[in-house]
CSV table of C-alpha atoms and ligand atoms in Angstrom, one decimal:
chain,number,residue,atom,x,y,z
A,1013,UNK,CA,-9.1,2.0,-5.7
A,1014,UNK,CA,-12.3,4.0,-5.5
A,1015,UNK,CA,-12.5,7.3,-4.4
A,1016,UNK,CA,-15.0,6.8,-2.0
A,1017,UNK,CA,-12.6,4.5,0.2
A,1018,UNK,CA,-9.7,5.4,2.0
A,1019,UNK,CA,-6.3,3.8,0.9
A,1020,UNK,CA,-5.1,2.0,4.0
A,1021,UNK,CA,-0.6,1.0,3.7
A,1022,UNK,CA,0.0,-1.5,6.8
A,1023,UNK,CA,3.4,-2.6,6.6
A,1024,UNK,CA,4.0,-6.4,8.8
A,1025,UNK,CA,6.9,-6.4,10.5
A,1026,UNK,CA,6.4,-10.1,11.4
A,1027,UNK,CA,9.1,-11.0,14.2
A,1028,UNK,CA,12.1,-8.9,12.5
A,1029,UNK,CA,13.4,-5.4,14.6
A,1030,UNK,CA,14.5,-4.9,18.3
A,1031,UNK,CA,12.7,-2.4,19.5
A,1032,UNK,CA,15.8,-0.1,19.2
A,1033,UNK,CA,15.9,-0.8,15.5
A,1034,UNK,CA,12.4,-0.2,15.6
A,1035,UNK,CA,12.4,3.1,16.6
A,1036,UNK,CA,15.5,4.0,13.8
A,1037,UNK,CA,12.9,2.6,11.0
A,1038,UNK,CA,9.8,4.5,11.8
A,1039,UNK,CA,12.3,7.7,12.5
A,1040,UNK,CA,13.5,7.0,8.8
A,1041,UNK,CA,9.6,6.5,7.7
A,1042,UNK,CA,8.2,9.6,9.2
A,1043,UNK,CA,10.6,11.4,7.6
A,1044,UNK,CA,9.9,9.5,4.1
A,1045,UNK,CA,6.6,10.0,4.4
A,1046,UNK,CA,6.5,13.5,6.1
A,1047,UNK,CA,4.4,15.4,3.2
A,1048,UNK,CA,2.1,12.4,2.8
A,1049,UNK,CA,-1.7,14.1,3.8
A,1050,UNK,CA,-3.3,11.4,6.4
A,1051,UNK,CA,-6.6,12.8,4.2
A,1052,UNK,CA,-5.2,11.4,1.3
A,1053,UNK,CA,-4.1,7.7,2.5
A,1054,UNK,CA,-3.6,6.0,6.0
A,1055,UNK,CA,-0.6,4.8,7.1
A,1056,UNK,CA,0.3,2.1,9.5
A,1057,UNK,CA,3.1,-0.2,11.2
A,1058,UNK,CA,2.8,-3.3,12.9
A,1059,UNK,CA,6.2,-4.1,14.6
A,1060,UNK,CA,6.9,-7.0,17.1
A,1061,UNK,CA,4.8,-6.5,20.9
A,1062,UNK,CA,7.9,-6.1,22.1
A,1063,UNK,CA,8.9,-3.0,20.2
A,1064,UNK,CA,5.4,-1.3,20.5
A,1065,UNK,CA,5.9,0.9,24.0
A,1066,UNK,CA,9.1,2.3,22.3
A,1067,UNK,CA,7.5,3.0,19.1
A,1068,UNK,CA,3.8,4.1,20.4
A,1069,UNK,CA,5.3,7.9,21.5
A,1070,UNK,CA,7.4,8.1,18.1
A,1071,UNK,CA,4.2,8.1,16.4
A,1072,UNK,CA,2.6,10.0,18.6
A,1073,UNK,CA,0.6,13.1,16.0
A,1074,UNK,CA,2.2,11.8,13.3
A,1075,UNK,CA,0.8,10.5,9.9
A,1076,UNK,CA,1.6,7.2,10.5
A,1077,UNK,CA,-0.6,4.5,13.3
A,1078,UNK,CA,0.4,2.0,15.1
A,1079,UNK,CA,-0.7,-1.8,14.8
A,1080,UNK,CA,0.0,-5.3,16.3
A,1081,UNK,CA,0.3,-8.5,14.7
A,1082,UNK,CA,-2.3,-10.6,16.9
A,1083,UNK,CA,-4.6,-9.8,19.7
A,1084,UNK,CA,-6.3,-12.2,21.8
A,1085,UNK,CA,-10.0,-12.4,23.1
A,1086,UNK,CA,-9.5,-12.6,26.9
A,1087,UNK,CA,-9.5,-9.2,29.0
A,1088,UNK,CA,-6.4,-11.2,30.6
A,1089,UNK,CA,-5.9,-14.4,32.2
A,1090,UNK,CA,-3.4,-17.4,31.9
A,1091,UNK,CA,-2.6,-17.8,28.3
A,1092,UNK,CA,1.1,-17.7,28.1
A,1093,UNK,CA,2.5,-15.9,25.1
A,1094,UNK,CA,-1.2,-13.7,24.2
A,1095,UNK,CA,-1.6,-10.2,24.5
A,1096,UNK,CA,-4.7,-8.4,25.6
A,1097,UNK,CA,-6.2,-5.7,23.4
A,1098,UNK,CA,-6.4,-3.3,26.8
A,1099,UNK,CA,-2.3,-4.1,26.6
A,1100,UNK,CA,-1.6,-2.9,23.1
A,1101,UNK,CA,-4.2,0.3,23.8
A,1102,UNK,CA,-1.7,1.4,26.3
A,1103,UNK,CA,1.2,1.6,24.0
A,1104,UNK,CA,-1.5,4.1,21.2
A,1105,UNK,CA,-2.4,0.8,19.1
A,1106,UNK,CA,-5.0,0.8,16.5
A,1107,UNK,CA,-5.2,-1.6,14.0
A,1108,UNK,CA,-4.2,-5.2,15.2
A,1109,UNK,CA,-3.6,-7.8,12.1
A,1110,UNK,CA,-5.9,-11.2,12.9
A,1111,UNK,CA,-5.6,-14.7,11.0
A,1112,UNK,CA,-2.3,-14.4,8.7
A,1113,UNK,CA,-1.8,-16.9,7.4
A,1114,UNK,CA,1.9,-17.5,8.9
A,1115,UNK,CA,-0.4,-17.7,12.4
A,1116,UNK,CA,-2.8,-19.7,10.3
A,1117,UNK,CA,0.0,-22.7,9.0
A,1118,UNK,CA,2.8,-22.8,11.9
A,1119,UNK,CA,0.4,-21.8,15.3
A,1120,UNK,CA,-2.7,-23.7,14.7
A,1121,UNK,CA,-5.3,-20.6,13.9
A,1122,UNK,CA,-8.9,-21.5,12.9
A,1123,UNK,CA,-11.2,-19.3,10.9
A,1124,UNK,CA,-13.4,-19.4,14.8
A,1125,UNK,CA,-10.7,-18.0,16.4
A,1126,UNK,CA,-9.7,-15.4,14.4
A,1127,UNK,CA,-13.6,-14.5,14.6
A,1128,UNK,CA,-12.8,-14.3,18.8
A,1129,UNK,CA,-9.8,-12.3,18.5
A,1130,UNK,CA,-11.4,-9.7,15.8
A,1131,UNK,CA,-14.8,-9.6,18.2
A,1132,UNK,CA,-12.3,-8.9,21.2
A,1133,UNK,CA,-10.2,-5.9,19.3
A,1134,UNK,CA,-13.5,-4.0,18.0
A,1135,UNK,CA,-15.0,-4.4,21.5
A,1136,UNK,CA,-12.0,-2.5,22.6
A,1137,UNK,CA,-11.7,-0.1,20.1
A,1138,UNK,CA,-9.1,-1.8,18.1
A,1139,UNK,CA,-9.6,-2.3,14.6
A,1140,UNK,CA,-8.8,-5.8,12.8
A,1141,UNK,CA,-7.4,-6.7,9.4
A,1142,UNK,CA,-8.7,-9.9,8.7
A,1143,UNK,CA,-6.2,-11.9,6.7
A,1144,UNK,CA,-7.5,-14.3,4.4
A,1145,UNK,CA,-6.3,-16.0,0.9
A,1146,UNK,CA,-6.0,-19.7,-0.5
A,1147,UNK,CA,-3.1,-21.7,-0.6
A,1148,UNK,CA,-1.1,-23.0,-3.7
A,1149,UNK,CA,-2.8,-26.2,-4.0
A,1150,UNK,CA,-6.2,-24.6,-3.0
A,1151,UNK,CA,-5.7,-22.4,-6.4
A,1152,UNK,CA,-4.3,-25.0,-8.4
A,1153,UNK,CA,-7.3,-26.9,-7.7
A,1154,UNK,CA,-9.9,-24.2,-8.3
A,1155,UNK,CA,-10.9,-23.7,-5.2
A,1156,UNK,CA,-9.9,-20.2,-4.8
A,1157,UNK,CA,-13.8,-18.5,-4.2
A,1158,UNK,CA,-14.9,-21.7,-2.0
A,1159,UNK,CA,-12.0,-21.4,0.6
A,1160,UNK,CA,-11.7,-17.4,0.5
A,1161,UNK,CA,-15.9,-17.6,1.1
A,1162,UNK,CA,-15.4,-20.0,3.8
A,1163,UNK,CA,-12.6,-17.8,5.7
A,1164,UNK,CA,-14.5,-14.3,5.4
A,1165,UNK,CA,-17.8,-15.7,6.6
A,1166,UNK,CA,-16.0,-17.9,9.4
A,1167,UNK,CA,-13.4,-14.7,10.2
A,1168,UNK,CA,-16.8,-12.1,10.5
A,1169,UNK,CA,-19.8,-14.2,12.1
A,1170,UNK,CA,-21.8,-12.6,14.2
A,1171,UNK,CA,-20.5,-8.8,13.4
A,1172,UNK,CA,-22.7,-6.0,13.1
A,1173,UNK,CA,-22.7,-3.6,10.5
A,1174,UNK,CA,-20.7,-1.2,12.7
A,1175,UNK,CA,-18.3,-4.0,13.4
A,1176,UNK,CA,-18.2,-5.3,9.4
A,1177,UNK,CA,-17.4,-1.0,9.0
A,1178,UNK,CA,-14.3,-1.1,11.5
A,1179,UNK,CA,-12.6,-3.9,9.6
A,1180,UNK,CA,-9.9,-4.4,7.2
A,1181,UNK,CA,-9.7,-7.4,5.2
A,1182,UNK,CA,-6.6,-8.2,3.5
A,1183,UNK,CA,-6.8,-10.8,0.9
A,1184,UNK,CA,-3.4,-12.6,1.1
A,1185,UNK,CA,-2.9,-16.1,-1.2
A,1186,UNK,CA,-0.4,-17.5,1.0
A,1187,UNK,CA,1.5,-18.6,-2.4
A,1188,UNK,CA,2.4,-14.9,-2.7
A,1189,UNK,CA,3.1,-14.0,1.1
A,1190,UNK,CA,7.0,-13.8,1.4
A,1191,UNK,CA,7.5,-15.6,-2.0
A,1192,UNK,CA,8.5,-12.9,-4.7
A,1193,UNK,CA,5.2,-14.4,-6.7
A,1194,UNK,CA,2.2,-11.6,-6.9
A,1195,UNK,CA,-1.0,-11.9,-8.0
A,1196,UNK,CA,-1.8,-10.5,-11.4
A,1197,UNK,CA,-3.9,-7.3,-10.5
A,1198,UNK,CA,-7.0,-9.3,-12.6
A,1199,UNK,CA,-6.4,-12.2,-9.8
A,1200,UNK,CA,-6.4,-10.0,-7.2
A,1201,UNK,CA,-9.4,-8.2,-8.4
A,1202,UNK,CA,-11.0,-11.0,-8.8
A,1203,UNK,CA,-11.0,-12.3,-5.4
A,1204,UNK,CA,-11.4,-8.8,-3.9
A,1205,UNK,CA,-14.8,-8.3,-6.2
A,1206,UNK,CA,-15.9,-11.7,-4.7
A,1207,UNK,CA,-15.4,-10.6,-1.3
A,1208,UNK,CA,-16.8,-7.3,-1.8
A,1209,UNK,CA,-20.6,-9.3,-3.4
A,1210,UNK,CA,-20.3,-11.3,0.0
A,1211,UNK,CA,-20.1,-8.9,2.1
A,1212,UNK,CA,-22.7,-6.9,-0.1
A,1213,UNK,CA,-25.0,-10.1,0.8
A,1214,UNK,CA,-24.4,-10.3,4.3
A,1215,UNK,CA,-24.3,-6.6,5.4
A,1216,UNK,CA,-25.7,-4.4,2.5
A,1217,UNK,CA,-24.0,-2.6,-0.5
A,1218,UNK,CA,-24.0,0.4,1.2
A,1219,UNK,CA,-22.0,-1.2,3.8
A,1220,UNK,CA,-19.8,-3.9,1.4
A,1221,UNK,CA,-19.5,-0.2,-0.4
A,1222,UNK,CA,-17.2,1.1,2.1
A,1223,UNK,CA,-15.4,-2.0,3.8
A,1224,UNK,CA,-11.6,-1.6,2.4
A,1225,UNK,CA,-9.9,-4.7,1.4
A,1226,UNK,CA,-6.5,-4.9,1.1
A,1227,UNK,CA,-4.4,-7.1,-1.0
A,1228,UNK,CA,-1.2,-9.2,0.6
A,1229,UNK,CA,2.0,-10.9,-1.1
A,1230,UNK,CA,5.1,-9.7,-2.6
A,1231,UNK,CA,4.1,-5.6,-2.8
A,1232,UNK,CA,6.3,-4.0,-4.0
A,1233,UNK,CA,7.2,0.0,-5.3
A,1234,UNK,CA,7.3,-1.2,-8.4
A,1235,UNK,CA,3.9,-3.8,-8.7
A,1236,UNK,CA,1.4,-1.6,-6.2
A,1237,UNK,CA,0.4,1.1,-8.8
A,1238,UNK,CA,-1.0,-1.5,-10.7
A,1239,UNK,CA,-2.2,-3.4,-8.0
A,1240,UNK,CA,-3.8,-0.8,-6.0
A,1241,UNK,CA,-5.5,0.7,-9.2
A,1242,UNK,CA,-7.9,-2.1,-9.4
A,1243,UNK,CA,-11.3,-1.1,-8.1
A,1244,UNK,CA,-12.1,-3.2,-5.5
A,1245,UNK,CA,-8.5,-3.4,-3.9
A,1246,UNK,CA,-8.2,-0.4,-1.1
A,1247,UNK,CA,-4.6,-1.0,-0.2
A,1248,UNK,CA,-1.7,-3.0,0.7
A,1249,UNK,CA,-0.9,-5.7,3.7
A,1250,UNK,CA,3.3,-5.1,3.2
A,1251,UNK,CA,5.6,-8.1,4.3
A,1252,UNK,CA,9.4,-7.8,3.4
A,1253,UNK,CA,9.1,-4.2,1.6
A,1254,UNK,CA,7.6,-2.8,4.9
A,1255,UNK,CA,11.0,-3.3,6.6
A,1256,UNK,CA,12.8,-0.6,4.5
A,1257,UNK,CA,11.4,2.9,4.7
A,1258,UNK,CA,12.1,3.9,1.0
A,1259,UNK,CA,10.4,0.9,-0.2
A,1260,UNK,CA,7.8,0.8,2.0
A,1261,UNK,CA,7.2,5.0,1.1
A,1262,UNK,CA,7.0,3.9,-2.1
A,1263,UNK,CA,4.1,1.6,-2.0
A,1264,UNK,CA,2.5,4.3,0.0
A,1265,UNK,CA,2.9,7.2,-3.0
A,1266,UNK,CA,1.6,4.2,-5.4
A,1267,UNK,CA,-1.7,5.4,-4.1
A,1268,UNK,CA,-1.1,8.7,-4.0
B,2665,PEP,C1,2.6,-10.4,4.8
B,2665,PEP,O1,3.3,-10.9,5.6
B,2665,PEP,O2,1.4,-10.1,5.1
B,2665,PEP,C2,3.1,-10.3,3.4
B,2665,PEP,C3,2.2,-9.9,2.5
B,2665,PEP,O3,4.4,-10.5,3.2
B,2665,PEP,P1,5.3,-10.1,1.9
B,2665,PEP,O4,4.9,-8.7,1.5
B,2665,PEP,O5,6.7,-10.3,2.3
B,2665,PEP,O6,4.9,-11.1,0.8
C-alpha cells in the first residue's frame, strides 16, 4: 500500500444471497465494521442485481458502498439479461465490477467489451473495477506481463485521464479466483508494478500515481496483511471470504 492511495475492500458476492439474506449479511457487516473510519479505507459490496433495491437503503450513510457485478453500455434497449448503469444508480450504486474473469470464461466477455461497459458506467457516474489476470497455462508458459498488457490496454482504450482516475483495476490470475491458491505477495506485486509502469506510459505518473489496483484470488484474514502491504497493491477484489462478515471485516482491518 502507499499512503497516498486509498485502500479500496470490494467483496463479490457473485450469484450467492437472496436479497433477504442479503440484507442479514450487510446488517452483520455494518455492525463488524462500524468503527472502521471511511477516511481510513473504503468499503464496498457487490451483491446479486436482484438483491441491490433491498440492500441500497441499508447502506444508506453508512461506511460501506454499494457495487454491481456487471453493467452494460446501452442507456436501455432489448438485451435480455443486461442491466443499465441509470438501473443500478437508482438502487445508490457506485462501483460496478467489469470483465471477471468468471464473465470472461463462461459468458463470452472480450477485452472490447469490457472497454464498452467501463466507458458506459464512468459516463454515468459509476465507477469500474476492471478485472484482469492470466490464466494457469498463460503463467505456466510465461506469458503473464504479455496477456495482463493486452487486457489493461484493451479494458481502458480511449479513457481520459479523468476516466483512467475513476477506475479500479483488480488484478485477478484466474488460477487463484475461487481456488484456495494465492499469489505470493512478490507475484502479485510484480504484476501490479507492471500495471502501474503502463499506465504510467499511457496516462502520466502523476496519474498511474494514484490509480488503485486491487489484487483478486483466495484473500483471506489471514494472507491480506501481507498481501496488501506490497506497494503497488491498493486493496482487495474478495470472492468466497466476502460472504461472511467476520471474514470479510478482517481483510478490511488488514489494511487498517
Ligand atoms: C473473485 O471472485 O473476484 C475472487 C477473487 O474470488 P475468491 O476470493 O473466492 O478467490
Amino acid at each position: 500500500m502507499n499512503p497516498n492511495r486509498k485502500p479500496i475492500i470490494a467483496g463479490n458476492w457473485k450469484m450467492y444471497k437472496t436479497a433477504a439474506e442479503a440484507v442479514a449479511l450487510v446488517n452483520e457487516l455494518k455492525r463488524a465494521v462500524a468503527d472502521v473510519k471511511e477516511s481510513s479505507v473504503e468499503i464496498v459490496v457487490c451483491p446479486p442485481f436482484t438483491a441491490l433495491a433491498a440492500v441500497g437503503p441499508v447502506l444508506a450513510n453508512s461506511n460501506v458502498k454499494l457495487g454491481a457485478q456487471n453493467v452494460h453500455w446501452e442507456k436501455e434497449g432489448a438485451f435480455t439479461g443486461e442491466i443499465a448503469p441509470a438501473m443500478l444508480k437508482e438502487h445508490g450504486v457506485r462501483y460496478a465490477i467489469v470483465g471477471h474473469s468468471e464473465r470472461r470464461q463462461f459468458f463470452g466477455e472480450t477485452d472490447a467489451g469490457v472497454n464498452k461497459r467501463a466507458k458506459a458506467a464512468l459516463a454515468n457516474g459509476l465507477r469500474p473495477i476492471v478485472c484482469v489476470g492470466e490464466m494457469l497455462a498463460e503463467r505456466e508458459a510465461g506469458q503473464t506481463s504479455a496477456v495482463v498488457a493486452s487486457q489493461v490496454r484493451g479494458c481502458l482504450a480511449g479513457f481520459t485521464q479523468d476516466e483512467m482516475l475513476a477506475t479500479v483495476i483488480a488484478y485477478e490470475p484466474v488460477w487463484a479466483i475461487g481456488t484456495g491458491k494465492t499469489a505470493t505477495p512478490e507475484q502479485a506485486q510484480e504484476v501490479h508494478a507492471l500495471i502501474r509502469k503502463l499506465l504510467g506510459e499511457w496516462f502520466g505518473g502523476d496519474v498511474a500515481s494514484q490509480v488503485r489496483i486491487q489484487y483478486g484470488g483466495s484473500v483471506k484474514p489471514g494472507n491480506a496483511s501481507a498481501l496488501l502491504g506490497q506497494p503497488d497493491i491498493d486493496g482487495a477484489l474478495v470472492g468466497g471470504a466476502s460472504l461472511k462478515a467476520a471474514d470479510f471485516a478482517g481483510i478490511i482491518r488488514g489494511v487498517l
